[in-house]
mmCIF file of C-alpha atoms and ligand atoms in Angstrom:
data_model
loop_
_atom_site.group_PDB
_atom_site.id
_atom_site.type_symbol
_atom_site.label_atom_id
_atom_site.label_comp_id
_atom_site.label_asym_id
_atom_site.label_seq_id
_atom_site.Cartn_x
_atom_site.Cartn_y
_atom_site.Cartn_z
ATOM 1 C CA MET X 1 64.430 17.647 136.685
ATOM 2 C CA LEU X 2 65.044 21.331 136.663
ATOM 3 C CA LEU X 3 62.938 23.137 139.250
ATOM 4 C CA TRP X 4 60.850 25.953 137.860
ATOM 5 C CA GLU X 5 62.887 28.695 139.480
ATOM 6 C CA GLU X 6 66.202 27.150 138.458
ATOM 7 C CA THR X 7 68.177 28.130 135.407
ATOM 8 C CA LEU X 8 70.914 26.624 133.274
ATOM 9 C CA PHE X 9 72.516 30.005 132.725
ATOM 10 C CA LYS X 10 75.247 31.176 135.055
ATOM 11 C CA ASN X 11 75.259 34.475 133.149
ATOM 12 C CA ARG X 12 72.685 34.925 130.434
ATOM 13 C CA GLU X 13 73.996 38.373 129.510
ATOM 14 C CA LEU X 14 76.919 36.684 127.749
ATOM 15 C CA PHE X 15 74.636 35.402 125.013
ATOM 16 C CA GLU X 16 73.223 38.775 124.091
ATOM 17 C CA LEU X 17 74.659 39.949 120.805
ATOM 18 C CA ASP X 18 75.598 43.388 122.080
ATOM 19 C CA HIS X 19 77.612 41.945 124.942
ATOM 20 C CA LEU X 20 81.244 43.014 124.745
ATOM 21 C CA PRO X 21 83.289 39.901 125.451
ATOM 22 C CA GLU X 22 85.994 40.153 128.067
ATOM 23 C CA HIS X 23 88.228 37.795 126.112
ATOM 24 C CA PHE X 24 88.584 38.763 122.475
ATOM 25 C CA LEU X 25 90.250 35.702 121.051
ATOM 26 C CA HIS X 26 92.124 35.230 117.782
ATOM 27 C CA ARG X 27 92.085 38.856 116.733
ATOM 28 C CA GLU X 28 95.530 39.959 117.903
ATOM 29 C CA ALA X 29 96.729 40.834 114.388
ATOM 30 C CA GLN X 30 93.682 42.990 113.686
ATOM 31 C CA MET X 31 93.950 44.753 117.043
ATOM 32 C CA SER X 32 97.583 45.628 116.481
ATOM 33 C CA GLY X 33 96.737 46.824 112.969
ATOM 34 C CA LEU X 34 94.175 49.186 114.451
ATOM 35 C CA LYS X 35 96.546 50.366 117.167
ATOM 36 C CA PHE X 36 99.157 51.126 114.557
ATOM 37 C CA CYS X 37 96.659 53.432 112.842
ATOM 38 C CA ILE X 38 95.777 55.194 116.081
ATOM 39 C CA ARG X 39 99.307 55.687 117.362
ATOM 40 C CA PRO X 40 99.895 59.065 115.638
ATOM 41 C CA ALA X 41 96.711 60.367 117.295
ATOM 42 C CA LEU X 42 98.083 59.541 120.737
ATOM 43 C CA GLN X 43 101.016 61.772 119.852
ATOM 44 C CA GLY X 44 98.729 64.573 118.776
ATOM 45 C CA ALA X 45 98.900 64.005 115.029
ATOM 46 C CA ARG X 46 96.271 62.892 112.574
ATOM 47 C CA PRO X 47 95.643 59.153 112.734
ATOM 48 C CA VAL X 48 96.071 56.841 109.792
ATOM 49 C CA ASN X 49 92.685 55.996 108.309
ATOM 50 C CA ALA X 50 91.618 52.386 108.399
ATOM 51 C CA LEU X 51 89.175 50.197 106.565
ATOM 52 C CA CYS X 52 88.085 46.998 108.304
ATOM 53 C CA LEU X 53 86.852 44.431 105.859
ATOM 54 C CA GLY X 54 85.260 41.074 106.539
ATOM 55 C CA PRO X 55 82.001 39.151 106.501
ATOM 56 C CA PRO X 56 79.405 39.620 109.272
ATOM 57 C CA GLY X 57 80.199 38.058 112.618
ATOM 58 C CA THR X 58 83.970 38.208 112.325
ATOM 59 C CA GLY X 59 84.549 40.590 115.221
ATOM 60 C CA LYS X 60 84.834 43.947 113.454
ATOM 61 C CA THR X 61 82.485 45.872 115.738
ATOM 62 C CA THR X 62 83.942 44.175 118.779
ATOM 63 C CA ALA X 63 87.443 45.198 117.688
ATOM 64 C CA ILE X 64 86.367 48.842 117.457
ATOM 65 C CA PHE X 65 84.777 48.752 120.913
ATOM 66 C CA LYS X 66 87.873 47.132 122.404
ATOM 67 C CA LEU X 67 90.095 49.721 120.754
ATOM 68 C CA PHE X 68 87.941 52.617 121.921
ATOM 69 C CA GLU X 69 87.900 51.256 125.454
ATOM 70 C CA GLU X 70 91.672 51.394 125.480
ATOM 71 C CA ILE X 71 91.848 54.852 123.954
ATOM 72 C CA GLU X 72 89.453 56.239 126.550
ATOM 73 C CA ALA X 73 91.500 54.708 129.332
ATOM 74 C CA HIS X 74 94.751 56.187 128.043
ATOM 75 C CA SER X 75 94.090 59.559 126.525
ATOM 76 C CA SER X 76 91.812 62.523 126.915
ATOM 77 C CA LYS X 77 93.186 64.207 123.796
ATOM 78 C CA VAL X 78 91.926 61.477 121.510
ATOM 79 C CA VAL X 79 88.157 61.387 121.257
ATOM 80 C CA PRO X 80 86.797 58.178 119.787
ATOM 81 C CA VAL X 81 83.325 58.420 118.314
ATOM 82 C CA TYR X 82 81.413 55.312 117.348
ATOM 83 C CA VAL X 83 78.742 55.720 114.684
ATOM 84 C CA ASN X 84 76.443 52.869 113.748
ATOM 85 C CA CYS X 85 75.556 53.871 110.206
ATOM 86 C CA GLN X 86 72.575 51.573 110.182
ATOM 87 C CA MET X 87 70.993 53.912 112.726
ATOM 88 C CA ASP X 88 72.640 57.130 111.560
ATOM 89 C CA TYR X 89 72.599 56.940 107.795
ATOM 90 C CA THR X 90 72.837 60.569 106.696
ATOM 91 C CA ARG X 91 75.719 63.011 106.951
ATOM 92 C CA TYR X 92 73.620 65.123 109.296
ATOM 93 C CA ALA X 93 73.007 62.176 111.615
ATOM 94 C CA VAL X 94 76.702 61.283 111.632
ATOM 95 C CA PHE X 95 77.803 64.780 112.582
ATOM 96 C CA TYR X 96 75.012 64.975 115.122
ATOM 97 C CA GLN X 97 76.668 62.025 116.902
ATOM 98 C CA LEU X 98 80.076 63.700 116.682
ATOM 99 C CA TYR X 99 78.678 66.866 118.177
ATOM 100 C CA LYS X 100 77.024 64.979 121.010
ATOM 101 C CA LYS X 101 80.208 63.154 121.878
ATOM 102 C CA LEU X 102 82.391 66.246 121.706
ATOM 103 C CA PHE X 103 80.146 68.639 123.612
ATOM 104 C CA GLY X 104 78.324 66.193 125.856
ATOM 105 C CA HIS X 105 74.883 67.296 124.678
ATOM 106 C CA SER X 106 72.795 67.403 121.503
ATOM 107 C CA PRO X 107 73.020 70.357 119.133
ATOM 108 C CA PRO X 108 70.264 72.951 119.630
ATOM 109 C CA PRO X 109 67.037 71.428 118.304
ATOM 110 C CA SER X 110 65.880 74.492 116.394
ATOM 111 C CA GLY X 111 67.170 73.470 112.994
ATOM 112 C CA ILE X 112 70.911 74.020 113.107
ATOM 113 C CA SER X 113 72.441 73.534 109.667
ATOM 114 C CA PHE X 114 74.925 70.853 108.771
ATOM 115 C CA LYS X 115 77.479 73.535 108.021
ATOM 116 C CA ARG X 116 77.150 75.051 111.513
ATOM 117 C CA ILE X 117 77.417 71.698 113.259
ATOM 118 C CA PHE X 118 80.462 70.845 111.223
ATOM 119 C CA GLU X 119 82.170 74.172 111.947
ATOM 120 C CA LYS X 120 81.615 73.847 115.673
ATOM 121 C CA ILE X 121 83.106 70.373 115.681
ATOM 122 C CA ALA X 122 86.128 71.339 113.600
ATOM 123 C CA ARG X 123 86.765 74.473 115.650
ATOM 124 C CA GLN X 124 86.551 72.539 118.911
ATOM 125 C CA SER X 125 89.032 69.962 117.616
ATOM 126 C CA ALA X 126 91.459 72.711 116.582
ATOM 127 C CA GLU X 127 91.142 74.854 119.702
ATOM 128 C CA LYS X 128 91.233 72.046 122.249
ATOM 129 C CA SER X 129 93.854 70.057 120.323
ATOM 130 C CA GLN X 130 91.571 67.073 120.336
ATOM 131 C CA VAL X 131 92.038 64.371 117.762
ATOM 132 C CA LEU X 132 88.786 62.819 116.590
ATOM 133 C CA VAL X 133 88.744 59.172 115.628
ATOM 134 C CA VAL X 134 85.447 58.418 113.954
ATOM 135 C CA ALA X 135 84.372 54.817 113.448
ATOM 136 C CA LEU X 136 81.801 54.468 110.694
ATOM 137 C CA ASP X 137 80.460 51.000 111.361
ATOM 138 C CA ASP X 138 78.598 49.284 108.526
ATOM 139 C CA VAL X 139 79.487 52.211 106.310
ATOM 140 C CA ASN X 140 77.559 50.704 103.377
ATOM 141 C CA TYR X 141 74.442 52.282 104.904
ATOM 142 C CA LEU X 142 75.936 55.617 103.849
ATOM 143 C CA PHE X 143 76.377 54.555 100.246
ATOM 144 C CA HIS X 144 72.958 55.764 99.161
ATOM 145 C CA GLU X 145 72.943 59.205 97.571
ATOM 146 C CA ARG X 146 76.723 59.253 98.046
ATOM 147 C CA GLU X 147 76.345 60.376 101.653
ATOM 148 C CA VAL X 148 79.616 58.654 102.452
ATOM 149 C CA ASP X 149 81.549 60.912 100.089
ATOM 150 C CA HIS X 150 80.235 63.978 101.888
ATOM 151 C CA VAL X 151 81.037 62.567 105.314
ATOM 152 C CA LEU X 152 84.577 61.515 104.433
ATOM 153 C CA TYR X 153 85.272 64.665 102.517
ATOM 154 C CA SER X 154 84.164 66.879 105.411
ATOM 155 C CA LEU X 155 86.071 64.913 108.033
ATOM 156 C CA LEU X 156 89.284 64.429 106.165
ATOM 157 C CA ARG X 157 89.630 67.910 104.752
ATOM 158 C CA ALA X 158 88.533 69.703 107.921
ATOM 159 C CA HIS X 159 92.100 70.820 108.622
ATOM 160 C CA GLU X 160 92.217 72.735 105.358
ATOM 161 C CA THR X 161 89.557 75.158 106.562
ATOM 162 C CA PHE X 162 90.267 74.792 110.272
ATOM 163 C CA PRO X 163 94.019 74.503 110.693
ATOM 164 C CA GLY X 164 94.771 72.340 113.698
ATOM 165 C CA ALA X 165 91.632 70.234 113.385
ATOM 166 C CA ARG X 166 92.625 66.588 113.356
ATOM 167 C CA MET X 167 90.286 63.788 112.377
ATOM 168 C CA GLY X 168 90.671 60.226 111.234
ATOM 169 C CA VAL X 169 88.253 57.568 110.119
ATOM 170 C CA ILE X 170 87.922 53.878 110.727
ATOM 171 C CA ALA X 171 85.391 52.581 108.230
ATOM 172 C CA VAL X 172 83.910 49.131 108.648
ATOM 173 C CA LEU X 173 82.490 47.193 105.753
ATOM 174 C CA SER X 174 80.840 43.789 106.007
ATOM 175 C CA GLU X 175 80.282 43.124 102.370
ATOM 176 C CA PRO X 176 83.549 43.178 100.486
ATOM 177 C CA SER X 177 81.550 42.444 97.390
ATOM 178 C CA LEU X 178 79.901 45.856 97.626
ATOM 179 C CA ARG X 179 81.766 47.828 95.059
ATOM 180 C CA TYR X 180 81.453 51.431 95.976
ATOM 181 C CA VAL X 181 83.637 53.810 94.055
ATOM 182 C CA PHE X 182 84.489 56.847 96.111
ATOM 183 C CA ASP X 183 84.473 60.242 94.564
ATOM 184 C CA PRO X 184 88.012 61.010 93.305
ATOM 185 C CA ARG X 185 88.228 63.953 95.688
ATOM 186 C CA VAL X 186 87.572 61.528 98.544
ATOM 187 C CA THR X 187 89.998 58.900 97.287
ATOM 188 C CA SER X 188 92.778 61.445 97.425
ATOM 189 C CA VAL X 189 92.251 61.968 101.169
ATOM 190 C CA PHE X 190 90.880 58.598 102.277
ATOM 191 C CA GLN X 191 93.889 56.389 101.817
ATOM 192 C CA ALA X 192 93.048 53.702 104.250
ATOM 193 C CA GLU X 193 95.081 50.927 105.752
ATOM 194 C CA GLU X 194 93.066 47.793 105.044
ATOM 195 C CA ILE X 195 92.542 45.419 107.941
ATOM 196 C CA ALA X 196 91.107 42.061 107.002
ATOM 197 C CA PHE X 197 88.786 40.090 109.266
ATOM 198 C CA PRO X 198 88.667 36.629 107.746
ATOM 199 C CA LEU X 199 86.105 34.031 108.748
ATOM 200 C CA TYR X 200 87.054 32.211 111.910
ATOM 201 C CA THR X 201 88.335 28.695 111.423
ATOM 202 C CA ARG X 202 86.493 25.809 112.982
ATOM 203 C CA GLU X 203 89.022 25.604 115.812
ATOM 204 C CA GLU X 204 88.697 29.307 116.493
ATOM 205 C CA ILE X 205 84.897 29.100 116.568
ATOM 206 C CA ARG X 206 85.125 26.185 118.968
ATOM 207 C CA ASP X 207 87.475 28.152 121.176
ATOM 208 C CA ILE X 208 85.270 31.240 121.243
ATOM 209 C CA LEU X 209 81.974 29.429 121.745
ATOM 210 C CA GLY X 210 83.625 27.112 124.268
ATOM 211 C CA ARG X 211 84.706 30.110 126.310
ATOM 212 C CA ARG X 212 81.188 31.544 126.289
ATOM 213 C CA VAL X 213 79.753 28.215 127.361
ATOM 214 C CA LYS X 214 82.191 27.947 130.218
ATOM 215 C CA LEU X 215 81.404 31.427 131.512
ATOM 216 C CA GLY X 216 77.727 31.509 130.641
ATOM 217 C CA PHE X 217 76.336 28.065 131.552
ATOM 218 C CA TYR X 218 76.676 25.976 134.687
ATOM 219 C CA SER X 219 79.012 23.043 134.276
ATOM 220 C CA GLY X 220 77.464 19.918 132.842
ATOM 221 C CA VAL X 221 74.839 21.829 130.861
ATOM 222 C CA VAL X 222 76.659 21.690 127.530
ATOM 223 C CA SER X 223 78.370 18.453 126.560
ATOM 224 C CA ASP X 224 81.238 18.338 124.067
ATOM 225 C CA GLU X 225 78.869 16.819 121.570
ATOM 226 C CA VAL X 226 76.377 19.679 121.916
ATOM 227 C CA LEU X 227 79.131 22.259 121.680
ATOM 228 C CA ASP X 228 80.383 20.622 118.481
ATOM 229 C CA LEU X 229 76.926 20.811 117.035
ATOM 230 C CA ALA X 230 76.687 24.544 117.758
ATOM 231 C CA VAL X 231 80.134 24.952 116.199
ATOM 232 C CA ASP X 232 78.948 23.055 113.091
ATOM 233 C CA TYR X 233 75.978 25.329 112.612
ATOM 234 C CA SER X 234 77.995 28.447 113.341
ATOM 235 C CA GLU X 235 80.606 27.436 110.791
ATOM 236 C CA LYS X 236 77.964 26.572 108.245
ATOM 237 C CA SER X 237 76.334 29.997 108.546
ATOM 238 C CA GLY X 238 79.712 31.735 108.519
ATOM 239 C CA ASP X 239 78.595 34.086 111.283
ATOM 240 C CA LEU X 240 79.630 33.708 114.892
ATOM 241 C CA ARG X 241 76.464 35.495 115.922
ATOM 242 C CA VAL X 242 74.452 32.519 114.780
ATOM 243 C CA GLY X 243 76.463 30.253 117.082
ATOM 244 C CA ILE X 244 76.057 32.554 120.075
ATOM 245 C CA ASP X 245 72.340 33.041 119.497
ATOM 246 C CA LEU X 246 71.984 29.314 118.986
ATOM 247 C CA LEU X 247 73.523 28.570 122.374
ATOM 248 C CA LYS X 248 71.102 30.946 124.051
ATOM 249 C CA ARG X 249 68.039 29.522 122.323
ATOM 250 C CA SER X 250 69.178 25.960 122.976
ATOM 251 C CA GLY X 251 69.549 26.775 126.665
ATOM 252 C CA LEU X 252 66.062 28.241 126.784
ATOM 253 C CA SER X 253 64.704 25.253 124.907
ATOM 254 C CA ALA X 254 66.254 22.864 127.444
ATOM 255 C CA GLU X 255 64.863 24.916 130.315
ATOM 256 C CA LYS X 256 61.444 24.682 128.749
ATOM 257 C CA ARG X 257 61.721 20.894 128.872
ATOM 258 C CA ALA X 258 62.855 21.247 132.502
ATOM 259 C CA SER X 259 66.047 19.473 131.514
ATOM 260 C CA LYS X 260 69.305 19.955 133.372
ATOM 261 C CA SER X 261 71.294 19.821 130.181
ATOM 262 C CA ILE X 262 71.004 20.795 126.545
ATOM 263 C CA PHE X 263 70.277 17.982 124.089
ATOM 264 C CA ALA X 264 71.125 17.815 120.399
ATOM 265 C CA GLU X 265 67.406 18.286 119.619
ATOM 266 C CA ASP X 266 67.454 21.643 121.397
ATOM 267 C CA VAL X 267 70.222 22.777 119.074
ATOM 268 C CA HIS X 268 68.653 21.410 115.883
ATOM 269 C CA GLY X 269 65.306 22.910 116.785
ATOM 270 C CA SER X 270 66.742 26.333 117.580
ATOM 271 C CA TYR X 271 68.794 26.658 114.430
ATOM 272 C CA GLN X 272 65.815 27.517 112.248
ATOM 273 C CA ARG X 273 65.390 30.742 114.180
ATOM 274 C CA SER X 274 69.024 31.552 114.843
ATOM 275 C CA ARG X 275 69.995 31.369 111.203
ATOM 276 C CA LEU X 276 67.613 34.232 110.424
ATOM 277 C CA ILE X 277 69.086 36.780 112.798
ATOM 278 C CA HIS X 278 70.537 38.810 109.903
ATOM 279 C CA LEU X 279 67.158 39.148 108.357
ATOM 280 C CA THR X 280 65.516 40.231 111.585
ATOM 281 C CA TYR X 281 68.284 42.773 112.160
ATOM 282 C CA ALA X 282 68.181 44.199 108.634
ATOM 283 C CA LEU X 283 64.405 44.581 108.652
ATOM 284 C CA LYS X 284 64.595 46.855 111.669
ATOM 285 C CA SER X 285 66.340 49.537 109.630
ATOM 286 C CA LEU X 286 63.718 49.812 106.893
ATOM 287 C CA LYS X 287 61.244 52.618 106.371
ATOM 288 C CA GLU X 288 57.671 51.998 105.327
ATOM 289 C CA ASP X 289 58.155 52.440 101.584
ATOM 290 C CA GLU X 290 61.302 50.318 101.687
ATOM 291 C CA LEU X 291 59.345 47.530 103.347
ATOM 292 C CA LYS X 292 56.753 47.861 100.584
ATOM 293 C CA VAL X 293 59.304 47.281 97.859
ATOM 294 C CA LEU X 294 60.717 44.333 99.769
ATOM 295 C CA ARG X 295 57.236 42.880 100.192
ATOM 296 C CA LEU X 296 56.482 43.273 96.483
ATOM 297 C CA ALA X 297 59.804 41.693 95.567
ATOM 298 C CA SER X 298 59.010 38.760 97.857
ATOM 299 C CA GLU X 299 55.543 38.334 96.408
ATOM 300 C CA HIS X 300 56.792 38.454 92.811
ATOM 301 C CA GLU X 301 59.826 36.251 92.646
ATOM 302 C CA SER X 302 62.533 37.170 90.122
ATOM 303 C CA CYS X 303 60.624 40.162 88.871
ATOM 304 C CA ARG X 304 61.951 42.744 86.428
ATOM 305 C CA ALA X 305 62.770 46.039 88.073
ATOM 306 C CA GLY X 306 60.415 47.843 85.679
ATOM 307 C CA GLU X 307 57.462 45.639 86.610
ATOM 308 C CA LEU X 308 58.250 46.005 90.275
ATOM 309 C CA PHE X 309 58.290 49.753 89.863
ATOM 310 C CA SER X 310 54.831 49.696 88.251
ATOM 311 C CA LEU X 311 53.458 47.771 91.219
ATOM 312 C CA PHE X 312 55.157 50.095 93.687
ATOM 313 C CA HIS X 313 53.979 53.184 91.842
ATOM 314 C CA GLU X 314 50.421 51.877 91.779
ATOM 315 C CA GLU X 315 50.440 51.433 95.559
ATOM 316 C CA THR X 316 52.244 54.583 96.585
ATOM 317 C CA GLY X 317 52.313 57.010 93.688
ATOM 318 C CA ALA X 318 56.038 57.452 94.321
ATOM 319 C CA GLY X 319 58.399 58.205 91.458
ATOM 320 C CA TYR X 320 61.175 56.228 89.861
ATOM 321 C CA THR X 321 63.994 58.088 91.601
ATOM 322 C CA ARG X 322 62.795 57.019 95.029
ATOM 323 C CA PHE X 323 62.189 53.479 93.799
ATOM 324 C CA HIS X 324 65.698 53.305 92.427
ATOM 325 C CA GLU X 325 67.134 54.544 95.732
ATOM 326 C CA ILE X 326 65.206 51.900 97.621
ATOM 327 C CA LEU X 327 66.410 49.117 95.338
ATOM 328 C CA ASN X 328 69.985 50.226 95.884
ATOM 329 C CA LYS X 329 69.556 50.286 99.635
ATOM 330 C CA LEU X 330 67.931 46.846 99.758
ATOM 331 C CA ASP X 331 70.766 45.566 97.615
ATOM 332 C CA ALA X 332 73.399 47.228 99.803
ATOM 333 C CA ILE X 333 72.093 45.557 102.947
ATOM 334 C CA ARG X 334 71.889 42.216 101.168
ATOM 335 C CA LEU X 335 68.158 41.705 101.280
ATOM 336 C CA ILE X 336 67.831 41.554 97.520
ATOM 337 C CA ASN X 337 69.981 40.867 94.531
ATOM 338 C CA THR X 338 69.612 43.065 91.467
ATOM 339 C CA ASP X 339 71.534 41.599 88.612
ATOM 340 C CA PHE X 340 71.445 42.481 84.993
ATOM 341 C CA SER X 341 70.685 39.012 83.796
ATOM 342 C CA GLY X 342 70.151 37.996 80.234
ATOM 343 C CA ALA X 343 68.523 39.961 77.481
ATOM 344 C CA GLY X 344 64.951 41.050 78.012
ATOM 345 C CA LYS X 345 62.626 41.965 75.196
ATOM 346 C CA ARG X 346 63.654 45.564 75.624
ATOM 347 C CA GLY X 347 67.359 45.008 76.043
ATOM 348 C CA ARG X 348 69.129 44.260 79.293
ATOM 349 C CA SER X 349 66.995 44.635 82.381
ATOM 350 C CA ARG X 350 67.546 44.227 86.075
ATOM 351 C CA ILE X 351 66.048 41.163 87.714
ATOM 352 C CA VAL X 352 65.190 41.573 91.386
ATOM 353 C CA LYS X 353 65.497 38.514 93.620
ATOM 354 C CA VAL X 354 65.098 38.345 97.371
ATOM 355 C CA ARG X 355 67.970 36.656 99.175
ATOM 356 C CA TYR X 356 65.768 34.669 101.552
ATOM 357 C CA GLU X 357 62.823 32.374 101.128
ATOM 358 C CA PRO X 358 60.041 34.826 100.254
ATOM 359 C CA ASP X 359 57.861 33.412 103.050
ATOM 360 C CA GLU X 360 60.562 34.029 105.632
ATOM 361 C CA ILE X 361 60.486 37.690 104.697
ATOM 362 C CA LEU X 362 56.734 37.954 104.306
ATOM 363 C CA SER X 363 56.038 36.407 107.676
ATOM 364 C CA ARG X 364 58.274 39.020 109.300
ATOM 365 C CA ILE X 365 56.875 42.136 107.734
ATOM 366 C CA ARG X 366 53.412 43.245 108.555
ATOM 367 C CA PRO X 367 50.998 43.781 105.694
ATOM 368 C CA PRO X 368 50.537 47.424 104.714
ATOM 369 C CA ALA X 369 48.257 49.389 107.003
HETATM 370 N N1 ADP G 1 87.170 36.830 118.714
HETATM 371 C C1 ADP G 1 86.039 36.841 119.405
HETATM 372 N N2 ADP G 1 85.999 36.438 120.673
HETATM 373 C C2 ADP G 1 84.841 36.460 121.364
HETATM 374 N N3 ADP G 1 83.676 36.860 120.869
HETATM 375 C C3 ADP G 1 83.647 37.283 119.589
HETATM 376 C C4 ADP G 1 84.818 37.294 118.799
HETATM 377 N N4 ADP G 1 84.511 37.762 117.573
HETATM 378 C C5 ADP G 1 83.206 38.030 117.579
HETATM 379 N N5 ADP G 1 82.660 37.745 118.786
HETATM 380 C C6 ADP G 1 81.257 37.860 119.143
HETATM 381 O O1 ADP G 1 80.495 37.562 117.969
HETATM 382 C C7 ADP G 1 79.442 38.495 117.771
HETATM 383 C C8 ADP G 1 79.642 39.197 116.453
HETATM 384 O O2 ADP G 1 80.826 39.994 116.508
HETATM 385 P P1 ADP G 1 80.867 41.452 115.870
HETATM 386 O O3 ADP G 1 82.078 42.126 116.381
HETATM 387 O O4 ADP G 1 79.578 42.130 116.104
HETATM 388 O O5 ADP G 1 81.042 41.080 114.324
HETATM 389 P P2 ADP G 1 80.968 41.992 113.041
HETATM 390 O O6 ADP G 1 80.968 43.411 113.484
HETATM 391 O O7 ADP G 1 82.178 41.602 112.259
HETATM 392 O O8 ADP G 1 79.707 41.598 112.322
HETATM 393 C C9 ADP G 1 79.474 39.434 118.952
HETATM 394 O O9 ADP G 1 78.460 39.038 119.843
HETATM 395 C C10 ADP G 1 80.853 39.259 119.554
HETATM 396 O O10 ADP G 1 80.796 39.357 120.954
HETATM 397 MG MG1 MG G 2 79.398 44.824 113.143
#
């Protein structure tokens, strides 16, 4: 029996998804690819741009953090700036982060224009001979209204207006199937080295999860059989995050039973929640009207876009342009699918389908106030 004040976790922190692992296994090729891109920056030149591509949970964000850790330890002339585009999804927000990192404080609150922020950043880079390396993580969140074109264009042509300004971009994209076509003026400056993050193999997953278990749980808590089960589920979902979250929940579930070790039932029982971590994460980024469209799409399975718009318009009075934007965003973050399927009565029409069980979505979003 586990006493009430006892725990199975040696270090529970290790199972939080924002924990930066000390050992970053099986990503040597990707790390050296990234370092190759950064090398010119360490010598004061503009870095090679990079595009990291791979499904969720393949270590892309971790690779950026590891790289930036090293840059900060080695150079004060290279300034790495991490931007999570899910949080900062407009060009203004992106440059706001750049400004903060470069100057150590926020831009003046009294409505400073994008142009002014940009000029200050570019001038600082030129005058202080600082090379900016900007990571745009989950860059698909900038695809709406072509924000990404503006961001890349500004960053990568800064030296034309501010000679001496040096900036490079590492873009990260989780959905290779998202076909975004950059503006031709961007394509001519954003010639990125592609770095692929393939799914981990079963052996690699076992290695990575095994390491976490060893560091995070007391010995004897996780048997080989239980570890294999977590590896199975992690492999099945294709996302390492699911495996890590599953280990945490299984540990908590065993503690709840006052058991000194995790049983297979703990793992099976926890999987139902762990497999939905994407959904939970994606929902956090939605605004009220976006949640409304998602709710309507969940309530009316496989609905035509036109019908969905009527429902949305009835509830909110909003116009088609906004509706269209929302559909594109929900599609970009993989909450819905909008395919032109088959011929409708009035020609081809888009069919909107949610990518989860409608109830799984509905139970997570509150009804409209
Ligand atoms: N090679 C690895 N070794 C150890 N932990 C890893 C590795 N790859 C990913 N992780 C862990 O898996 C989770 C997801 O990784 P992350 O870098 O966020 O993936 P992505 O950005 O590709 O979606 C994180 O909690 C991270 O610590
Ligand atoms: Mg990531």
